[in-house]
Amino acid sequence: MRLNPYFKEEISRELKDHSILMCYQCGKCSSFCPVFNLSPEKFNPRKLIEMVYIGAEDVLKTEDIWRCTTCYECFENCPQKVNFVEIIFLLRTKATERGYAPKIPMQELVLVRKEGFSVQISPRAKKWREEVIKIGG
Amino acid sequence: MKDNFVYFPGCLALRKFPGFDYSTRFVLDKLEINYKTAEDFVCCPDPVWIRSLSYKDWKNIGLKNLEKAKSLGSTMFTICNGCFETLYTIKKSSANLKSFRVEHLIYTLWKNKKNEIKSKIVVPLNGKKFAVHEGCHFKRPSALISEEFGELKKVNILKEMIELLGTEAIVAKDECCGYPNSLTDKELSYLLAKKRIESFGEVDGIVVICPSCFSHFENVLVHEKRELPVYFYFELLAYSLGLDKNKIGFEFHRIKPLTI
Ligand code: SF4
Ligand code: SF4
């Protein structure tokens, strides 16, 4: 894996609070993370920060970054107040710009851009609104 | 309550679970809360996926909803944790929306209408034992939410609101329902939900205030062949306040609500 020595600075610069620089790798985030606790081999927030620290830009190609549920358990418990969820959002946005976004969430974005909604209206729901409660549309 | 309220129904309550929207409107009328809403509100948008994929789209669309709401009133309420998180977060970062308020309706009612609800109940749910699941995006990140909703850290609002209807409330330590992962790692998302459901023990149902948590819990329970009903809080409130059972929209549930 090729390392990018500027990756950490790039991420830190783009995070409004630069909080990633405060991480001292204690691992508390992981120990509180429900996903890590179920499946440590699939997802480890502390390790993801470490990858950014060493410049492992290929982290953007991994499935791992798409497994955070954004439950904020890590941020709530981090002694250094690192908002890991903001880091995940940034990594995902960068991955998307490079074409690595997973298919199903992308379909949601396409739908929102096209129709303004992330779910299509179900014909049953439409009928119920018109016939049972008599609200149009 | 002097605020001019604006109701933001969100995608799922209009497009997939129309009973959520209708029950809410019934509750608002019963509690004599005047509100406006807009036909052209769009998706909030989703604070997990749209925000992950395109921060620009997320913020611009959210701002449009907020500006529209601001032209209609002074306090906007949502009936979805996701809508709440998106609109509240974007509002917090916008200088010209400083005085505008964004709340989840459960909070609005908890703050202002507890006694009135109690006095207006016509069908109490006595003897039922419901697990309450407030959901992550209702009170986190606390560093941001606490600025305006400090109480949420100390109280389980949903517990208090469901107890108003006469039921016993079971509260387990806050944990994620797993919904966001259902789009990228279904197996993990099901495991998270199963763990959460197990933490409630023996109950007559699970009560939520977020259509995404609702939908995910139901999908997992159906997959597990478990007949444990999931309820959207405002459905139960509408029922207790006298809404005809056939107009609650229970037919949109995948698990029939047998217990009431
Ligand atoms: S808990 Fe905070 S300081 Fe510790 S490893 Fe996680 S992000 Fe870093
Ligand atoms: S927000 Fe993501 S990384 Fe943090 S605890 Fe939740 S699932 Fe784990």
GROMACS .gro file of N, CA and C in nm, chain A:
model
  411
    1MET      N    1   0.084  -0.120   0.000
    1MET     CA    2   0.000   0.000   0.000
    1MET      C    3   0.087   0.126   0.000
    2ARG      N    4   0.061   0.217  -0.094
    2ARG     CA    5   0.138   0.343  -0.095
    2ARG      C    6   0.081   0.440   0.007
    3LEU      N    7   0.170   0.504   0.080
    3LEU     CA    8   0.122   0.599   0.181
    3LEU      C    9   0.130   0.742   0.127
    4ASN      N   10   0.033   0.824   0.167
    4ASN     CA   11   0.033   0.964   0.127
    4ASN      C   12   0.065   1.049   0.250
    5PRO      N   13   0.185   1.103   0.258
    5PRO     CA   14   0.226   1.175   0.379
    5PRO      C   15   0.140   1.299   0.408
    6TYR      N   16   0.064   1.343   0.308
    6TYR     CA   17  -0.017   1.464   0.329
    6TYR      C   18  -0.163   1.433   0.366
    7PHE      N   19  -0.196   1.304   0.369
    7PHE     CA   20  -0.338   1.265   0.388
    7PHE      C   21  -0.393   1.314   0.523
    8LYS      N   22  -0.314   1.295   0.627
    8LYS     CA   23  -0.358   1.336   0.762
    8LYS      C   24  -0.385   1.488   0.765
    9GLU      N   25  -0.294   1.566   0.707
    9GLU     CA   26  -0.312   1.712   0.706
    9GLU      C   27  -0.437   1.749   0.626
   10GLU      N   28  -0.455   1.677   0.514
   10GLU     CA   29  -0.570   1.706   0.428
   10GLU      C   30  -0.701   1.684   0.505
   11ILE      N   31  -0.708   1.572   0.575
   11ILE     CA   32  -0.829   1.541   0.653
   11ILE      C   33  -0.846   1.642   0.767
   12SER      N   34  -0.739   1.669   0.836
   12SER     CA   35  -0.746   1.762   0.949
   12SER      C   36  -0.790   1.901   0.902
   13ARG      N   37  -0.736   1.945   0.790
   13ARG     CA   38  -0.769   2.078   0.737
   13ARG      C   39  -0.918   2.086   0.703
   14GLU      N   40  -0.969   1.978   0.647
   14GLU     CA   41  -1.108   1.983   0.602
   14GLU      C   42  -1.209   1.959   0.714
   15LEU      N   43  -1.161   1.908   0.828
   15LEU     CA   44  -1.250   1.894   0.944
   15LEU      C   45  -1.251   2.027   1.014
   16LYS      N   46  -1.368   2.082   1.032
   16LYS     CA   47  -1.373   2.218   1.087
   16LYS      C   48  -1.302   2.228   1.223
   17ASP      N   49  -1.316   2.124   1.307
   17ASP     CA   50  -1.258   2.138   1.442
   17ASP      C   51  -1.116   2.078   1.454
   18HIS      N   52  -1.062   2.028   1.344
   18HIS     CA   53  -0.927   1.966   1.342
   18HIS      C   54  -0.910   1.860   1.451
   19SER      N   55  -1.021   1.809   1.506
   19SER     CA   56  -1.010   1.728   1.627
   19SER      C   57  -0.933   1.597   1.606
   20ILE      N   58  -0.918   1.555   1.484
   20ILE     CA   59  -0.846   1.428   1.462
   20ILE      C   60  -0.703   1.436   1.520
   21LEU      N   61  -0.648   1.554   1.521
   21LEU     CA   62  -0.510   1.570   1.573
   21LEU      C   63  -0.502   1.547   1.723
   22MET      N   64  -0.616   1.550   1.790
   22MET     CA   65  -0.618   1.531   1.935
   22MET      C   66  -0.620   1.383   1.975
   23CYS      N   67  -0.641   1.295   1.879
   23CYS     CA   68  -0.654   1.152   1.911
   23CYS      C   69  -0.521   1.096   1.961
   24TYR      N   70  -0.522   1.032   2.077
   24TYR     CA   71  -0.399   0.968   2.125
   24TYR      C   72  -0.411   0.815   2.126
   25GLN      N   73  -0.504   0.766   2.043
   25GLN     CA   74  -0.511   0.621   2.017
   25GLN      C   75  -0.540   0.536   2.141
   26CYS      N   76  -0.622   0.588   2.232
   26CYS     CA   77  -0.650   0.511   2.354
   26CYS      C   78  -0.745   0.393   2.328
   27GLY      N   79  -0.825   0.403   2.220
   27GLY     CA   80  -0.915   0.293   2.185
   27GLY      C   81  -1.049   0.294   2.256
   28LYS      N   82  -1.077   0.398   2.330
   28LYS     CA   83  -1.205   0.403   2.401
   28LYS      C   84  -1.323   0.404   2.302
   29CYS      N   85  -1.303   0.475   2.191
   29CYS     CA   86  -1.408   0.480   2.089
   29CYS      C   87  -1.447   0.338   2.048
   30SER      N   88  -1.346   0.256   2.019
   30SER     CA   89  -1.374   0.119   1.976
   30SER      C   90  -1.442   0.039   2.086
   31SER      N   91  -1.397   0.060   2.209
   31SER     CA   92  -1.455  -0.022   2.316
   31SER      C   93  -1.603   0.012   2.339
   32PHE      N   94  -1.645   0.133   2.304
   32PHE     CA   95  -1.786   0.169   2.318
   32PHE      C   96  -1.866   0.147   2.190
   33CYS      N   97  -1.798   0.117   2.082
   33CYS     CA   98  -1.867   0.109   1.951
   33CYS      C   99  -1.946  -0.021   1.938
   34PRO      N  100  -2.077  -0.013   1.913
   34PRO     CA  101  -2.157  -0.135   1.902
   34PRO      C  102  -2.118  -0.221   1.783
   35VAL      N  103  -2.069  -0.158   1.677
   35VAL     CA  104  -2.031  -0.236   1.558
   35VAL      C  105  -1.900  -0.311   1.585
   36PHE      N  106  -1.804  -0.241   1.643
   36PHE     CA  107  -1.677  -0.304   1.679
   36PHE      C  108  -1.702  -0.421   1.775
   37ASN      N  109  -1.790  -0.399   1.871
   37ASN     CA  110  -1.816  -0.505   1.970
   37ASN      C  111  -1.879  -0.629   1.909
   38LEU      N  112  -1.954  -0.610   1.801
   38LEU     CA  113  -2.013  -0.727   1.734
   38LEU      C  114  -1.915  -0.791   1.637
   39SER      N  115  -1.836  -0.706   1.574
   39SER     CA  116  -1.754  -0.758   1.466
   39SER      C  117  -1.622  -0.681   1.453
   40PRO      N  118  -1.529  -0.703   1.547
   40PRO     CA  119  -1.406  -0.623   1.548
   40PRO      C  120  -1.324  -0.638   1.420
   41GLU      N  121  -1.340  -0.750   1.352
   41GLU     CA  122  -1.260  -0.767   1.229
   41GLU      C  123  -1.315  -0.683   1.114
   42LYS      N  124  -1.443  -0.644   1.124
   42LYS     CA  125  -1.503  -0.567   1.015
   42LYS      C  126  -1.491  -0.417   1.035
   43PHE      N  127  -1.481  -0.374   1.161
   43PHE     CA  128  -1.488  -0.229   1.184
   43PHE      C  129  -1.422  -0.191   1.316
   44ASN      N  130  -1.326  -0.097   1.306
   44ASN     CA  131  -1.252  -0.055   1.425
   44ASN      C  132  -1.222   0.096   1.414
   45PRO      N  133  -1.299   0.180   1.482
   45PRO     CA  134  -1.279   0.325   1.467
   45PRO      C  135  -1.138   0.372   1.503
   46ARG      N  136  -1.081   0.321   1.611
   46ARG     CA  137  -0.945   0.364   1.647
   46ARG      C  138  -0.847   0.335   1.534
   47LYS      N  139  -0.864   0.215   1.477
   47LYS     CA  140  -0.774   0.173   1.369
   47LYS      C  141  -0.791   0.262   1.245
   48LEU      N  142  -0.915   0.304   1.218
   48LEU     CA  143  -0.938   0.390   1.102
   48LEU      C  144  -0.865   0.523   1.119
   49ILE      N  145  -0.865   0.574   1.242
   49ILE     CA  146  -0.790   0.699   1.267
   49ILE      C  147  -0.640   0.674   1.248
   50GLU      N  148  -0.595   0.560   1.293
   50GLU     CA  149  -0.454   0.526   1.277
   50GLU      C  150  -0.416   0.521   1.128
   51MET      N  151  -0.506   0.465   1.047
   51MET     CA  152  -0.480   0.458   0.902
   51MET      C  153  -0.465   0.600   0.844
   52VAL      N  154  -0.552   0.691   0.889
   52VAL     CA  155  -0.541   0.830   0.842
   52VAL      C  156  -0.408   0.888   0.889
   53TYR      N  157  -0.370   0.860   1.013
   53TYR     CA  158  -0.245   0.913   1.070
   53TYR      C  159  -0.122   0.871   0.989
   54ILE      N  160  -0.123   0.745   0.946
   54ILE     CA  161  -0.002   0.699   0.874
   54ILE      C  162  -0.010   0.732   0.724
   55GLY      N  163  -0.124   0.790   0.682
   55GLY     CA  164  -0.137   0.829   0.542
   55GLY      C  165  -0.186   0.718   0.450
   56ALA      N  166  -0.254   0.618   0.508
   56ALA     CA  167  -0.305   0.507   0.426
   56ALA      C  168  -0.434   0.549   0.355
   57GLU      N  169  -0.415   0.622   0.248
   57GLU     CA  170  -0.528   0.679   0.174
   57GLU      C  171  -0.624   0.572   0.119
   58ASP      N  172  -0.571   0.453   0.101
   58ASP     CA  173  -0.654   0.345   0.048
   58ASP      C  174  -0.769   0.308   0.141
   59VAL      N  175  -0.768   0.363   0.260
   59VAL     CA  176  -0.880   0.341   0.351
   59VAL      C  177  -1.012   0.383   0.282
   60LEU      N  178  -1.000   0.476   0.187
   60LEU     CA  179  -1.120   0.524   0.116
   60LEU      C  180  -1.182   0.414   0.028
   61LYS      N  181  -1.101   0.314  -0.005
   61LYS     CA  182  -1.153   0.207  -0.091
   61LYS      C  183  -1.215   0.094  -0.010
   62THR      N  184  -1.201   0.099   0.123
   62THR     CA  185  -1.247  -0.015   0.204
   62THR      C  186  -1.398  -0.009   0.232
   63GLU      N  187  -1.453  -0.125   0.260
   63GLU     CA  188  -1.594  -0.131   0.299
   63GLU      C  189  -1.611  -0.082   0.443
   64ASP      N  190  -1.504  -0.087   0.519
   64ASP     CA  191  -1.512  -0.052   0.662
   64ASP      C  192  -1.576   0.084   0.686
   65ILE      N  193  -1.536   0.184   0.607
   65ILE     CA  194  -1.584   0.321   0.636
   65ILE      C  195  -1.736   0.333   0.619
   66TRP      N  196  -1.798   0.236   0.556
   66TRP     CA  197  -1.943   0.240   0.535
   66TRP      C  198  -2.019   0.162   0.643
   67ARG      N  199  -1.947   0.114   0.744
   67ARG     CA  200  -2.013   0.032   0.847
   67ARG      C  201  -2.044   0.108   0.975
   68CYS      N  202  -2.002   0.232   0.986
   68CYS     CA  203  -2.035   0.311   1.106
   68CYS      C  204  -2.184   0.346   1.100
   69THR      N  205  -2.253   0.328   1.211
   69THR     CA  206  -2.397   0.358   1.210
   69THR      C  207  -2.425   0.505   1.246
   70THR      N  208  -2.321   0.579   1.277
   70THR     CA  209  -2.333   0.719   1.322
   70THR      C  210  -2.416   0.732   1.450
   71CYS      N  211  -2.396   0.637   1.540
   71CYS     CA  212  -2.470   0.640   1.667
   71CYS      C  213  -2.408   0.736   1.768
   72TYR      N  214  -2.289   0.785   1.740
   72TYR     CA  215  -2.218   0.882   1.825
   72TYR      C  216  -2.170   0.828   1.960
   73GLU      N  217  -2.178   0.698   1.980
   73GLU     CA  218  -2.132   0.641   2.107
   73GLU      C  219  -1.982   0.674   2.128
   74CYS      N  220  -1.904   0.671   2.020
   74CYS     CA  221  -1.760   0.699   2.029
   74CYS      C  222  -1.735   0.843   2.074
   75PHE      N  223  -1.800   0.937   2.008
   75PHE     CA  224  -1.782   1.080   2.040
   75PHE      C  225  -1.827   1.108   2.183
   76GLU      N  226  -1.936   1.046   2.225
   76GLU     CA  227  -1.986   1.067   2.361
   76GLU      C  228  -1.882   1.024   2.464
   77ASN      N  229  -1.798   0.928   2.430
   77ASN     CA  230  -1.707   0.870   2.528
   77ASN      C  231  -1.559   0.901   2.505
   78CYS      N  232  -1.528   0.976   2.402
   78CYS     CA  233  -1.387   1.004   2.373
   78CYS      C  234  -1.329   1.106   2.472
   79PRO      N  235  -1.220   1.071   2.540
   79PRO     CA  236  -1.162   1.165   2.637
   79PRO      C  237  -1.107   1.291   2.571
   80GLN      N  238  -1.079   1.283   2.441
   80GLN     CA  239  -1.021   1.397   2.371
   80GLN      C  240  -1.125   1.472   2.287
   81LYS      N  241  -1.251   1.432   2.302
   81LYS     CA  242  -1.360   1.496   2.227
   81LYS      C  243  -1.338   1.494   2.075
   82VAL      N  244  -1.286   1.384   2.027
   82VAL     CA  245  -1.272   1.368   1.882
   82VAL      C  246  -1.407   1.324   1.827
   83ASN      N  247  -1.461   1.401   1.733
   83ASN     CA  248  -1.591   1.362   1.676
   83ASN      C  249  -1.564   1.267   1.559
   84PHE      N  250  -1.559   1.140   1.591
   84PHE     CA  251  -1.526   1.040   1.489
   84PHE      C  252  -1.629   1.037   1.376
   85VAL      N  253  -1.753   1.070   1.409
   85VAL     CA  254  -1.858   1.064   1.305
   85VAL      C  255  -1.830   1.168   1.196
   86GLU      N  256  -1.780   1.286   1.235
   86GLU     CA  257  -1.743   1.386   1.134
   86GLU      C  258  -1.629   1.332   1.045
   87ILE      N  259  -1.539   1.257   1.107
   87ILE     CA  260  -1.427   1.199   1.029
   87ILE      C  261  -1.483   1.099   0.928
   88ILE      N  262  -1.576   1.016   0.976
   88ILE     CA  263  -1.638   0.918   0.886
   88ILE      C  264  -1.711   0.987   0.771
   89PHE      N  265  -1.786   1.092   0.803
   89PHE     CA  266  -1.857   1.164   0.696
   89PHE      C  267  -1.759   1.215   0.591
   90LEU      N  268  -1.647   1.270   0.638
   90LEU     CA  269  -1.549   1.325   0.544
   90LEU      C  270  -1.485   1.214   0.460
   91LEU      N  271  -1.451   1.102   0.525
   91LEU     CA  272  -1.392   0.992   0.448
   91LEU      C  273  -1.490   0.940   0.343
   92ARG      N  274  -1.618   0.932   0.382
   92ARG     CA  275  -1.720   0.884   0.286
   92ARG      C  276  -1.738   0.983   0.170
   93THR      N  277  -1.738   1.112   0.202
   93THR     CA  278  -1.755   1.211   0.094
   93THR      C  279  -1.638   1.200  -0.004
   94LYS      N  280  -1.518   1.184   0.051
   94LYS     CA  281  -1.400   1.172  -0.036
   94LYS      C  282  -1.407   1.044  -0.119
   95ALA      N  283  -1.451   0.936  -0.054
   95ALA     CA  284  -1.464   0.809  -0.126
   95ALA      C  285  -1.567   0.824  -0.239
   96THR      N  286  -1.675   0.894  -0.211
   96THR     CA  287  -1.779   0.914  -0.313
   96THR      C  288  -1.724   0.993  -0.431
   97GLU      N  289  -1.649   1.099  -0.400
   97GLU     CA  290  -1.591   1.181  -0.509
   97GLU      C  291  -1.499   1.097  -0.599
   98ARG      N  292  -1.440   0.994  -0.540
   98ARG     CA  293  -1.349   0.910  -0.620
   98ARG      C  294  -1.420   0.787  -0.679
   99GLY      N  295  -1.550   0.783  -0.660
   99GLY     CA  296  -1.628   0.675  -0.724
   99GLY      C  297  -1.637   0.546  -0.644
  100TYR      N  298  -1.608   0.548  -0.516
  100TYR     CA  299  -1.611   0.424  -0.437
  100TYR      C  300  -1.738   0.406  -0.353
  101ALA      N  301  -1.836   0.491  -0.371
  101ALA     CA  302  -1.955   0.481  -0.284
  101ALA      C  303  -2.035   0.355  -0.313
  102PRO      N  304  -2.089   0.290  -0.211
  102PRO     CA  305  -2.171   0.172  -0.235
  102PRO      C  306  -2.301   0.207  -0.309
  103LYS      N  307  -2.354   0.105  -0.378
  103LYS     CA  308  -2.466   0.128  -0.471
  103LYS      C  309  -2.595   0.175  -0.405
  104ILE      N  310  -2.637   0.107  -0.299
  104ILE     CA  311  -2.771   0.137  -0.245
  104ILE      C  312  -2.782   0.280  -0.190
  105PRO      N  313  -2.688   0.324  -0.106
  105PRO     CA  314  -2.698   0.464  -0.064
  105PRO      C  315  -2.692   0.562  -0.182
  106MET      N  316  -2.615   0.529  -0.286
  106MET     CA  317  -2.607   0.617  -0.402
  106MET      C  318  -2.743   0.631  -0.469
  107GLN      N  319  -2.819   0.519  -0.470
  107GLN     CA  320  -2.953   0.526  -0.530
  107GLN      C  321  -3.039   0.626  -0.454
  108GLU      N  322  -3.018   0.630  -0.321
  108GLU     CA  323  -3.095   0.725  -0.239
  108GLU      C  324  -3.062   0.869  -0.280
  109LEU      N  325  -2.933   0.893  -0.300
  109LEU     CA  326  -2.891   1.029  -0.339
  109LEU      C  327  -2.949   1.066  -0.476
  110VAL      N  328  -2.946   0.971  -0.569
  110VAL     CA  329  -3.000   0.997  -0.703
  110VAL      C  330  -3.149   1.032  -0.693
  111LEU      N  331  -3.220   0.958  -0.609
  111LEU     CA  332  -3.365   0.981  -0.592
  111LEU      C  333  -3.393   1.119  -0.530
  112VAL      N  334  -3.313   1.154  -0.431
  112VAL     CA  335  -3.332   1.285  -0.366
  112VAL      C  336  -3.306   1.398  -0.467
  113ARG      N  337  -3.202   1.380  -0.547
  113ARG     CA  338  -3.171   1.484  -0.646
  113ARG      C  339  -3.281   1.493  -0.752
  114LYS      N  340  -3.335   1.378  -0.790
  114LYS     CA  341  -3.433   1.375  -0.899
  114LYS      C  342  -3.573   1.413  -0.852
  115GLU      N  343  -3.617   1.354  -0.739
  115GLU     CA  344  -3.756   1.372  -0.698
  115GLU      C  345  -3.773   1.452  -0.570
  116GLY      N  346  -3.662   1.478  -0.502
  116GLY     CA  347  -3.673   1.553  -0.377
  116GLY      C  348  -3.698   1.463  -0.257
  117PHE      N  349  -3.721   1.334  -0.280
  117PHE     CA  350  -3.748   1.242  -0.168
  117PHE      C  351  -3.658   1.120  -0.177
  118SER      N  352  -3.627   1.064  -0.058
  118SER     CA  353  -3.538   0.948  -0.060
  118SER      C  354  -3.614   0.816  -0.071
  119VAL      N  355  -3.746   0.823  -0.055
  119VAL     CA  356  -3.825   0.701  -0.077
  119VAL      C  357  -3.937   0.732  -0.175
  120GLN      N  358  -3.968   0.632  -0.258
  120GLN     CA  359  -4.077   0.650  -0.352
  120GLN      C  360  -4.211   0.631  -0.280
  121ILE      N  361  -4.312   0.704  -0.324
  121ILE     CA  362  -4.442   0.690  -0.257
  121ILE      C  363  -4.502   0.553  -0.292
  122SER      N  364  -4.553   0.484  -0.188
  122SER     CA  365  -4.611   0.353  -0.217
  122SER      C  366  -4.754   0.374  -0.265
  123PRO      N  367  -4.796   0.302  -0.370
  123PRO     CA  368  -4.933   0.318  -0.423
  123PRO      C  369  -5.037   0.293  -0.314
  124ARG      N  370  -5.008   0.198  -0.223
  124ARG     CA  371  -5.101   0.169  -0.112
  124ARG      C  372  -5.118   0.289  -0.021
  125ALA      N  373  -5.006   0.354   0.007
  125ALA     CA  374  -5.011   0.471   0.095
  125ALA      C  375  -5.092   0.583   0.029
  126LYS      N  376  -5.073   0.598  -0.100
  126LYS     CA  377  -5.142   0.704  -0.174
  126LYS      C  378  -5.292   0.678  -0.169
  127LYS      N  379  -5.330   0.552  -0.195
  127LYS     CA  380  -5.471   0.514  -0.198
  127LYS      C  381  -5.534   0.535  -0.059
  128TRP      N  382  -5.461   0.495   0.044
  128TRP     CA  383  -5.513   0.506   0.181
  128TRP      C  384  -5.537   0.653   0.215
  129ARG      N  385  -5.440   0.737   0.179
  129ARG     CA  386  -5.456   0.879   0.207
  129ARG      C  387  -5.576   0.937   0.134
  130GLU      N  388  -5.597   0.891   0.012
  130GLU     CA  389  -5.709   0.946  -0.065
  130GLU      C  390  -5.843   0.889  -0.020
  131GLU      N  391  -5.845   0.758   0.011
  131GLU     CA  392  -5.975   0.693   0.036
  131GLU      C  393  -6.012   0.681   0.183
  132VAL      N  394  -5.916   0.651   0.269
  132VAL     CA  395  -5.952   0.630   0.410
  132VAL      C  396  -5.956   0.762   0.486
  133ILE      N  397  -5.851   0.839   0.471
  133ILE     CA  398  -5.850   0.963   0.549
  133ILE      C  399  -5.877   1.086   0.465
  134LYS      N  400  -5.890   1.062   0.335
  134LYS     CA  401  -5.931   1.167   0.242
  134LYS      C  402  -5.840   1.291   0.242
  135ILE      N  403  -5.710   1.262   0.237
  135ILE     CA  404  -5.614   1.370   0.211
  135ILE      C  405  -5.557   1.339   0.074
  136GLY      N  406  -5.555   1.436  -0.014
  136GLY     CA  407  -5.505   1.411  -0.150
  136GLY      C  408  -5.357   1.380  -0.150
  137GLY      N  409  -5.308   1.320  -0.263
  137GLY     CA  410  -5.164   1.302  -0.287
  137GLY      C  411  -5.105   1.197  -0.201
   0.00000   0.00000   0.00000
